[in-house]
Coordinates of C-alpha atoms in Angstrom, one line a residue:
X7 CA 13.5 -10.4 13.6
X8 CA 13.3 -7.1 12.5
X9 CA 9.4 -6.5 10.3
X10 CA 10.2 -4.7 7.0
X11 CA 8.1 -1.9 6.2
X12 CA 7.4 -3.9 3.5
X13 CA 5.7 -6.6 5.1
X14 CA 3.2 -4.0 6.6
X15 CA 1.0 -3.4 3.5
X16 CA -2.0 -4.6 2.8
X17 CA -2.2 -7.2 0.1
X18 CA -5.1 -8.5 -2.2
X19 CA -4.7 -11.3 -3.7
X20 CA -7.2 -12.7 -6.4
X21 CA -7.7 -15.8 -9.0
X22 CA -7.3 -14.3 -12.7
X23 CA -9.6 -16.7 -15.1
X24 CA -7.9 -14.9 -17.9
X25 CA -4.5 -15.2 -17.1
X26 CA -5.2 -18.6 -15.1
X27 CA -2.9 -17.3 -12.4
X28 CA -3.4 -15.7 -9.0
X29 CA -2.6 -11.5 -8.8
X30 CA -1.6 -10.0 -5.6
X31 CA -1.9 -6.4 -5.4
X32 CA -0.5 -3.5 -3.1
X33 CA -3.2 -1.1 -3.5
X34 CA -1.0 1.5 -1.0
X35 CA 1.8 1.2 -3.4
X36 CA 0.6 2.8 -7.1
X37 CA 1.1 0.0 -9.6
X38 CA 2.8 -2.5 -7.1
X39 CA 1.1 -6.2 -8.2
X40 CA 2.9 -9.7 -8.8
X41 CA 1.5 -13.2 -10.0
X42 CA 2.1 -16.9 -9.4
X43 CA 1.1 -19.9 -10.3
X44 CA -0.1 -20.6 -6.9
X45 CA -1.1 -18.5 -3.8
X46 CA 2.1 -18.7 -2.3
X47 CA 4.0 -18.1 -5.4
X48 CA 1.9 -14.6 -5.9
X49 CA 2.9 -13.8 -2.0
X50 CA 6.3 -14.4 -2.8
X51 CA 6.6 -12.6 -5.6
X52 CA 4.6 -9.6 -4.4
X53 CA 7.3 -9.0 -1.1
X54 CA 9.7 -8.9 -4.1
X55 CA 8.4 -6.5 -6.0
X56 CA 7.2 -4.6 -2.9
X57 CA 10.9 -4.3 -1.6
X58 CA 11.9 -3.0 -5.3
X59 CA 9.4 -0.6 -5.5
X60 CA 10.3 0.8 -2.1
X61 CA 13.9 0.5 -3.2
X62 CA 13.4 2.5 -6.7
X63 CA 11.3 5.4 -5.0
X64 CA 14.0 6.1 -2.5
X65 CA 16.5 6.3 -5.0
X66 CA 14.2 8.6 -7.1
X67 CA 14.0 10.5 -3.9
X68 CA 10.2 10.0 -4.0
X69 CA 7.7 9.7 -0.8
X70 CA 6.9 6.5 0.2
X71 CA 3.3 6.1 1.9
X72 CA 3.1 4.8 5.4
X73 CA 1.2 1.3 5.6
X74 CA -2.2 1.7 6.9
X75 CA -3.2 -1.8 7.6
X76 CA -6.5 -2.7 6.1
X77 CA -8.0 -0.6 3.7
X78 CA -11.2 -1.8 3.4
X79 CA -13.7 -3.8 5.1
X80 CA -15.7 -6.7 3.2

């Protein structure tokens, strides 16, 4: 199995009382954030939307940032 670079980022994923979903963000990736009704749903959706964005800024010709793992400790 080959890892996307994709799959590489790090990924926060919170509960939204407002929205009454869960938010996964890509910090690394300017913008880059799903939701779903569940954890996994929110995990799904963000490798999604992480693959598209990837997709769009090569096509724009646009650098895309190397993953650097954790960003932050807690």
């Amino acid at each position: 199995m080959i890892m996307q670079a994709e799959n590489k980022y790090e990924v926060i994923i919170y509960w939204s009382n407002e929205d009454n979903l869960f938010i996964a963000e890509v910090p690394e990736l300017q913008g880059c954030m799903a939701e779903g009704k569940s954890y996994n749903e929110a995990i799904d959706n963000v490798q999604t939307i992480m693959a598209e964005w990837i997709d769009t800024a090569k096509s724009l010709g646009r650098t895309i940032p190397e993953p650097k793992g954790k960003l932050m400790f807690a």
